[in-house]
């Protein structure tokens, strides 16, 4: 019999999450039935979406939601062999049982030299968010100017690089000088630290005096309110995240978007990457190819130890990571 460890939501978050909001539980797993698998988490993901989803999709006492790269350690399902690595959405736990229906195999072309944790980042949900958000929502075209905020994060860093692959000029903003240096290193054309500029409006204008064709928004709030006024005519805005607002107890008040949207004839669209689940394979294949060719670079912030899941999550929401925040069990 296997004893799994799991992090549960002890108390709904009020403002920024705290260590005391989580509880570590031990769960005795039953023996496998026919058709079932026992899996062991190897890498776990911490992502911004977990903050708002914890309120809307979880109750106190539930295991924290999330995805992992897991290894099959026992199988009574002929479709899955022991030792196979898969991506699962089984939350913050060390071991779990599955019937296999909810598991996604890593692409068959995945090279041994590539960290499997990338299936939670650049070649996973964040990478797919960048891919479909840019291609299907922003509909970027060569020669256009693309703005992305939270640009050193798991999604933003991929957005900028895909826009460069697509022949665009890329402007990014991030919250530390280390992040700015990283973004310049991976090919962003213009980057600034929004925490140190005297005026966000002036920084955006200086980075692209002619304005922006596409804006990939991961932040929302004040940044988005200022950036929308610098969009070009017929500009497109993909709303992927609103991390500046996830910890708010009270909703932020305007400014409001209608006037610039009308007079610049803008398109602004929110999206969830699950909309393109039927094209997941296409996206992963393209992302993996670019990684292999060296056109798409990645950086992971790896926290060691399952016991440090809450700390990694809290740090990610504070913006302490460059690239994808991962926990290695």
Short mmCIF file of C-alpha atoms in Angstrom, two decimals:
data_model
loop_
_atom_site.label_atom_id
_atom_site.label_comp_id
_atom_site.label_asym_id
_atom_site.label_seq_id
_atom_site.Cartn_x
_atom_site.Cartn_y
_atom_site.Cartn_z
CA UNK A 1 0.00 0.00 0.00
CA UNK A 2 1.29 3.46 -0.95
CA UNK A 3 0.95 6.55 1.22
CA UNK A 4 0.54 9.71 -0.85
CA UNK A 5 1.19 13.21 0.40
CA UNK A 6 -1.13 15.99 -0.73
CA UNK A 7 -1.46 19.72 -0.13
CA UNK A 8 -5.02 20.84 0.60
CA UNK A 9 -6.60 24.28 0.68
CA UNK A 10 -7.07 24.72 4.42
CA UNK A 11 -8.56 28.21 4.13
CA UNK A 12 -9.66 30.28 1.13
CA UNK A 13 -7.10 32.94 0.33
CA UNK A 14 -7.77 36.48 1.49
CA UNK A 15 -5.37 38.73 -0.39
CA UNK A 16 -2.00 37.10 -1.21
CA UNK A 17 -1.82 33.38 -0.26
CA UNK A 18 0.00 32.52 2.98
CA UNK A 19 1.68 29.29 4.12
CA UNK A 20 -1.00 28.94 6.81
CA UNK A 21 -3.68 28.65 4.08
CA UNK A 22 -2.37 25.18 3.18
CA UNK A 23 -2.27 21.85 4.99
CA UNK A 24 -0.16 18.78 4.17
CA UNK A 25 -2.14 15.53 4.39
CA UNK A 26 -1.24 11.86 4.07
CA UNK A 27 -3.57 9.62 2.06
CA UNK A 28 -3.45 5.81 1.99
CA UNK A 29 -4.04 4.70 -1.60
CA UNK A 30 -5.98 1.46 -2.23
CA UNK A 31 -4.61 -1.45 -4.29
CA UNK A 32 -5.06 -1.11 -8.04
CA UNK A 33 -8.13 -2.51 -9.77
CA UNK A 34 -8.02 -3.80 -13.35
CA UNK A 35 -7.60 -0.92 -15.81
CA UNK A 36 -5.93 1.35 -13.23
CA UNK A 37 -2.44 2.84 -12.88
CA UNK A 38 -0.38 4.10 -9.98
CA UNK A 39 1.57 7.24 -10.78
CA UNK A 40 4.28 9.17 -8.98
CA UNK A 41 4.64 12.92 -9.51
CA UNK A 42 8.12 13.91 -10.69
CA UNK A 43 7.55 17.62 -11.47
CA UNK A 44 4.62 19.76 -10.39
CA UNK A 45 3.49 23.08 -11.80
CA UNK A 46 2.57 26.28 -9.96
CA UNK A 47 0.62 28.74 -12.13
CA UNK A 48 -1.22 32.06 -11.72
CA UNK A 49 -4.60 30.56 -12.69
CA UNK A 50 -4.61 28.54 -9.46
CA UNK A 51 -5.26 31.73 -7.48
CA UNK A 52 -8.65 32.70 -9.04
CA UNK A 53 -9.66 29.06 -9.66
CA UNK A 54 -9.15 28.24 -5.98
CA UNK A 55 -12.10 30.53 -5.23
CA UNK A 56 -14.41 29.47 -8.05
CA UNK A 57 -13.66 25.74 -8.36
CA UNK A 58 -12.52 24.62 -4.91
CA UNK A 59 -13.87 24.41 -1.41
CA UNK A 60 -11.83 24.40 1.78
CA UNK A 61 -10.35 20.93 2.38
CA UNK A 62 -9.96 20.14 -1.35
CA UNK A 63 -6.58 19.10 -2.76
CA UNK A 64 -4.99 22.06 -4.55
CA UNK A 65 -5.63 21.98 -8.30
CA UNK A 66 -2.77 21.67 -10.77
CA UNK A 67 -0.82 19.59 -13.22
CA UNK A 68 2.24 17.38 -13.02
CA UNK A 69 4.62 15.30 -15.04
CA UNK A 70 4.26 11.84 -13.51
CA UNK A 71 5.85 8.44 -13.99
CA UNK A 72 3.82 5.23 -14.07
CA UNK A 73 5.08 3.00 -11.26
CA UNK A 74 2.47 0.23 -11.47
CA UNK A 75 0.01 -0.63 -14.21
CA UNK A 76 -3.03 -2.85 -14.53
CA UNK A 77 -3.95 -1.13 -17.77
CA UNK A 78 -2.52 -2.74 -20.96
CA UNK A 79 -2.45 0.66 -22.73
CA UNK A 80 0.20 2.01 -20.31
CA UNK A 81 3.58 0.55 -19.42
CA UNK A 82 5.54 1.08 -16.21
CA UNK A 83 8.17 3.81 -16.56
CA UNK A 84 6.17 5.91 -19.04
CA UNK A 85 6.01 9.66 -18.34
CA UNK A 86 2.69 11.48 -18.73
CA UNK A 87 1.13 14.86 -18.01
CA UNK A 88 -1.76 14.69 -15.55
CA UNK A 89 -4.07 17.17 -13.85
CA UNK A 90 -4.26 15.49 -10.46
CA UNK A 91 -3.36 18.42 -8.24
CA UNK A 92 -0.71 18.84 -5.58
CA UNK A 93 -0.02 15.23 -4.65
CA UNK A 94 2.96 12.88 -4.72
CA UNK A 95 1.10 9.74 -5.86
CA UNK A 96 -2.31 9.08 -7.39
CA UNK A 97 -4.37 6.43 -9.15
CA UNK A 98 -5.81 6.92 -12.63
CA UNK A 99 -7.79 4.93 -15.19
CA UNK A 100 -5.64 6.51 -17.91
CA UNK A 101 -8.40 8.54 -19.56
CA UNK A 102 -7.20 11.85 -18.14
CA UNK A 103 -3.50 11.33 -18.96
CA UNK A 104 -1.58 12.89 -21.83
CA UNK A 105 1.53 11.21 -23.18
CA UNK A 106 4.55 13.34 -23.95
CA UNK A 107 5.03 13.83 -27.72
CA UNK A 108 6.68 10.75 -29.25
CA UNK A 109 9.46 12.94 -30.67
CA UNK A 110 10.47 14.18 -27.19
CA UNK A 111 14.27 13.88 -27.01
CA UNK A 112 15.96 12.30 -24.00
CA UNK A 113 18.18 15.38 -23.63
CA UNK A 114 15.21 17.70 -22.99
CA UNK A 115 13.91 18.14 -19.41
CA UNK A 116 10.50 16.51 -19.07
CA UNK A 117 9.42 19.44 -16.90
CA UNK A 118 9.12 21.48 -20.11
CA UNK A 119 5.83 19.64 -20.67
CA UNK A 120 4.47 21.91 -17.90
CA UNK A 121 5.91 25.07 -19.44
CA UNK A 122 7.31 25.99 -22.83
CA UNK A 123 6.06 22.74 -24.43
CA UNK A 124 2.91 22.60 -22.32
CA UNK A 125 -0.07 24.71 -21.27
CA UNK A 126 1.82 28.05 -20.99
CA UNK A 127 3.49 27.55 -24.38
CA UNK A 128 0.15 26.63 -25.96
CA UNK A 129 -1.43 29.76 -24.42
CA UNK A 130 1.24 31.86 -26.14
CA UNK A 131 0.92 29.96 -29.43
CA UNK A 132 -2.86 30.10 -29.82
CA UNK A 133 -3.21 33.52 -28.19
CA UNK A 134 -0.82 35.05 -30.72
CA UNK A 135 -1.96 33.14 -33.80
CA UNK A 136 -5.71 32.91 -33.23
CA UNK A 137 -6.58 35.89 -31.02
CA UNK A 138 -3.93 38.52 -31.85
CA UNK A 139 -3.62 37.18 -35.41
CA UNK A 140 -0.13 38.68 -35.60
CA UNK A 141 1.41 39.39 -39.00
CA UNK A 142 5.08 39.86 -40.02
CA UNK A 143 6.26 43.44 -39.55
CA UNK A 144 3.81 44.24 -36.75
CA UNK A 145 4.71 45.43 -33.25
CA UNK A 146 3.71 43.15 -30.36
CA UNK A 147 3.56 44.25 -26.71
CA UNK A 148 3.62 41.67 -23.91
CA UNK A 149 3.62 42.25 -20.15
CA UNK A 150 4.79 39.84 -17.44
CA UNK A 151 7.20 39.12 -20.27
CA UNK A 152 9.68 37.07 -18.23
CA UNK A 153 6.99 34.68 -17.02
CA UNK A 154 6.12 31.23 -18.33
CA UNK A 155 3.69 32.55 -20.97
CA UNK A 156 5.16 35.98 -21.70
CA UNK A 157 8.67 34.74 -22.47
CA UNK A 158 7.24 32.35 -25.07
CA UNK A 159 4.95 35.05 -26.54
CA UNK A 160 7.89 37.34 -27.26
CA UNK A 161 9.98 34.63 -28.88
CA UNK A 162 7.11 33.34 -31.04
CA UNK A 163 6.42 36.90 -32.18
CA UNK A 164 10.10 37.21 -33.20
CA UNK A 165 9.88 33.89 -35.07
CA UNK A 166 6.80 35.36 -36.79
CA UNK A 167 8.76 38.41 -37.98
CA UNK A 168 7.41 40.98 -35.50
CA UNK A 169 9.03 43.70 -33.40
CA UNK A 170 8.60 42.78 -29.71
CA UNK A 171 8.34 45.09 -26.71
CA UNK A 172 8.27 43.46 -23.27
CA UNK A 173 8.03 44.69 -19.72
CA UNK A 174 8.99 42.94 -16.50
CA UNK A 175 9.50 43.73 -12.82
CA UNK A 176 13.25 43.41 -12.24
CA UNK A 177 16.53 44.30 -13.93
CA UNK A 178 17.49 40.60 -14.00
CA UNK A 179 14.32 39.86 -15.95
CA UNK A 180 14.98 42.74 -18.34
CA UNK A 181 18.49 41.37 -19.00
CA UNK A 182 17.09 37.87 -19.61
CA UNK A 183 14.52 39.15 -22.11
CA UNK A 184 17.17 41.08 -24.05
CA UNK A 185 19.28 37.92 -24.12
CA UNK A 186 16.46 35.87 -25.68
CA UNK A 187 15.84 38.43 -28.43
CA UNK A 188 13.23 40.98 -27.32
CA UNK A 189 13.74 44.27 -29.21
CA UNK A 190 12.77 46.66 -26.41
CA UNK A 191 12.38 45.87 -22.71
CA UNK A 192 11.83 47.99 -19.61
CA UNK A 193 11.38 47.49 -15.87
CA UNK A 194 7.92 48.83 -15.06
CA UNK A 195 8.85 49.23 -11.39
CA UNK A 196 11.65 51.71 -12.08
CA UNK A 197 10.30 53.84 -14.96
CA UNK A 198 8.93 57.23 -13.91
CA UNK A 199 5.98 56.97 -16.31
CA UNK A 200 4.54 53.78 -17.80
CA UNK A 201 2.88 55.83 -20.54
CA UNK A 202 6.21 57.42 -21.54
CA UNK A 203 8.08 54.09 -21.39
CA UNK A 204 5.56 52.47 -23.75
CA UNK A 205 5.68 55.47 -26.10
CA UNK A 206 9.47 55.49 -26.15
CA UNK A 207 9.65 51.72 -26.86
CA UNK A 208 7.33 52.07 -29.86
CA UNK A 209 6.49 55.68 -30.84
CA UNK A 210 4.10 54.44 -33.56
CA UNK A 211 2.07 52.35 -31.09
CA UNK A 212 1.20 48.64 -31.01
CA UNK A 213 -0.62 46.32 -33.41
CA UNK A 214 -0.94 43.48 -30.89
CA UNK A 215 -1.04 43.51 -27.09
CA UNK A 216 -0.79 40.17 -25.25
CA UNK A 217 -2.04 40.98 -21.76
CA UNK A 218 -1.10 38.80 -18.79
CA UNK A 219 -1.50 41.49 -16.14
CA UNK A 220 -4.67 43.58 -16.54
CA UNK A 221 -5.29 46.49 -14.17
CA UNK A 222 -3.47 49.80 -14.55
CA UNK A 223 -1.00 48.52 -17.17
CA UNK A 224 -3.76 47.45 -19.54
CA UNK A 225 -5.64 50.74 -19.02
CA UNK A 226 -2.56 52.70 -20.13
CA UNK A 227 -1.49 50.36 -22.93
CA UNK A 228 -4.90 50.34 -24.63
CA UNK A 229 -4.48 54.04 -25.41
CA UNK A 230 -1.31 53.27 -27.38
CA UNK A 231 -2.82 50.70 -29.68
CA UNK A 232 -2.77 51.37 -33.42
CA UNK A 233 -5.97 51.55 -35.48
CA UNK A 234 -7.54 48.06 -35.74
CA UNK A 235 -5.21 46.76 -33.00
CA UNK A 236 -5.86 43.38 -31.37
CA UNK A 237 -5.63 42.59 -27.68
CA UNK A 238 -5.46 39.04 -26.32
CA UNK A 239 -6.42 38.89 -22.65
CA UNK A 240 -4.67 35.82 -21.26
CA UNK A 241 -4.34 36.76 -17.59
CA UNK A 242 -4.93 39.45 -14.98
CA UNK A 243 -2.33 38.66 -12.34
CA UNK A 244 -2.40 42.22 -10.98
CA UNK A 245 -5.99 41.61 -9.85
CA UNK A 246 -6.02 37.99 -8.62
CA UNK A 247 -5.26 38.89 -4.99
CA UNK A 248 -7.75 41.78 -4.80
CA UNK A 249 -10.51 41.45 -2.23
CA UNK A 250 -12.37 44.37 -3.82
CA UNK A 251 -12.62 44.84 -7.58
CA UNK A 252 -10.46 47.62 -9.02
CA UNK A 253 -12.30 50.59 -10.47
CA UNK A 254 -11.80 51.73 -14.15
CA UNK A 255 -10.57 53.60 -16.25
CA UNK A 256 -12.81 52.13 -18.89
CA UNK A 257 -11.91 50.73 -22.28
CA UNK A 258 -14.84 51.74 -24.47
CA UNK A 259 -13.61 55.08 -25.85
CA UNK A 260 -10.23 53.86 -27.23
CA UNK A 261 -11.92 50.65 -28.44
CA UNK A 262 -14.49 52.62 -30.43
CA UNK A 263 -12.27 55.28 -31.96
CA UNK A 264 -9.35 52.95 -32.72
CA UNK A 265 -11.70 50.13 -33.74
CA UNK A 266 -9.89 47.66 -31.51
CA UNK A 267 -10.60 43.98 -30.94
CA UNK A 268 -10.16 42.73 -27.37
CA UNK A 269 -10.76 39.08 -26.59
CA UNK A 270 -10.29 36.96 -23.52
CA UNK A 271 -9.42 33.30 -23.94
CA UNK A 272 -8.77 30.01 -22.20
CA UNK A 273 -6.29 27.74 -23.94
CA UNK A 274 -8.68 24.78 -23.57
CA UNK A 275 -10.62 26.24 -26.53
CA UNK A 276 -7.97 24.66 -28.79
CA UNK A 277 -7.75 21.25 -27.09
CA UNK A 278 -8.52 19.66 -30.47
CA UNK A 279 -5.33 21.29 -31.87
CA UNK A 280 -3.12 20.54 -28.87
CA UNK A 281 -0.92 18.16 -30.82
CA UNK A 282 -0.30 20.74 -33.56
CA UNK A 283 0.77 23.35 -30.99
CA UNK A 284 3.05 21.01 -29.03
CA UNK A 285 4.70 19.77 -32.23
CA UNK A 286 5.49 23.34 -33.34
CA UNK A 287 6.78 24.40 -29.90
CA UNK A 288 8.95 21.30 -29.54
CA UNK A 289 10.41 21.83 -33.02
CA UNK A 290 11.38 25.43 -32.24
CA UNK A 291 12.93 24.40 -28.91
CA UNK A 292 14.96 21.70 -30.70
CA UNK A 293 16.10 24.19 -33.33
CA UNK A 294 17.24 26.64 -30.64
CA UNK A 295 14.75 29.29 -31.80
CA UNK A 296 12.66 29.02 -28.63
CA UNK A 297 14.71 29.29 -25.44
CA UNK A 298 13.47 28.36 -21.98
CA UNK A 299 14.29 29.04 -18.37
CA UNK A 300 12.92 27.19 -15.37
CA UNK A 301 12.80 28.28 -11.74
CA UNK A 302 12.99 24.90 -10.01
CA UNK A 303 12.11 24.51 -6.32
CA UNK A 304 13.29 21.23 -4.78
CA UNK A 305 10.97 19.27 -2.53
CA UNK A 306 7.23 18.60 -2.43
CA UNK A 307 7.08 20.19 1.03
CA UNK A 308 7.94 23.52 -0.61
CA UNK A 309 4.91 23.66 -2.97
CA UNK A 310 3.17 26.51 -1.09
CA UNK A 311 6.36 28.57 -1.01
CA UNK A 312 6.91 28.10 -4.73
CA UNK A 313 3.31 29.11 -5.44
CA UNK A 314 3.50 32.21 -3.23
CA UNK A 315 6.85 33.21 -4.78
CA UNK A 316 5.49 32.80 -8.31
CA UNK A 317 2.55 35.11 -7.56
CA UNK A 318 5.04 37.66 -6.22
CA UNK A 319 6.95 37.47 -9.50
CA UNK A 320 10.07 35.83 -8.07
CA UNK A 321 10.50 33.46 -11.03
CA UNK A 322 12.12 33.92 -14.42
CA UNK A 323 10.40 31.59 -16.89
CA UNK A 324 8.37 28.65 -15.59
CA UNK A 325 8.04 27.95 -11.87
CA UNK A 326 8.36 24.20 -11.25
CA UNK A 327 8.56 22.01 -8.17
CA UNK A 328 10.75 18.92 -8.37
CA UNK A 329 9.59 16.21 -5.99
#
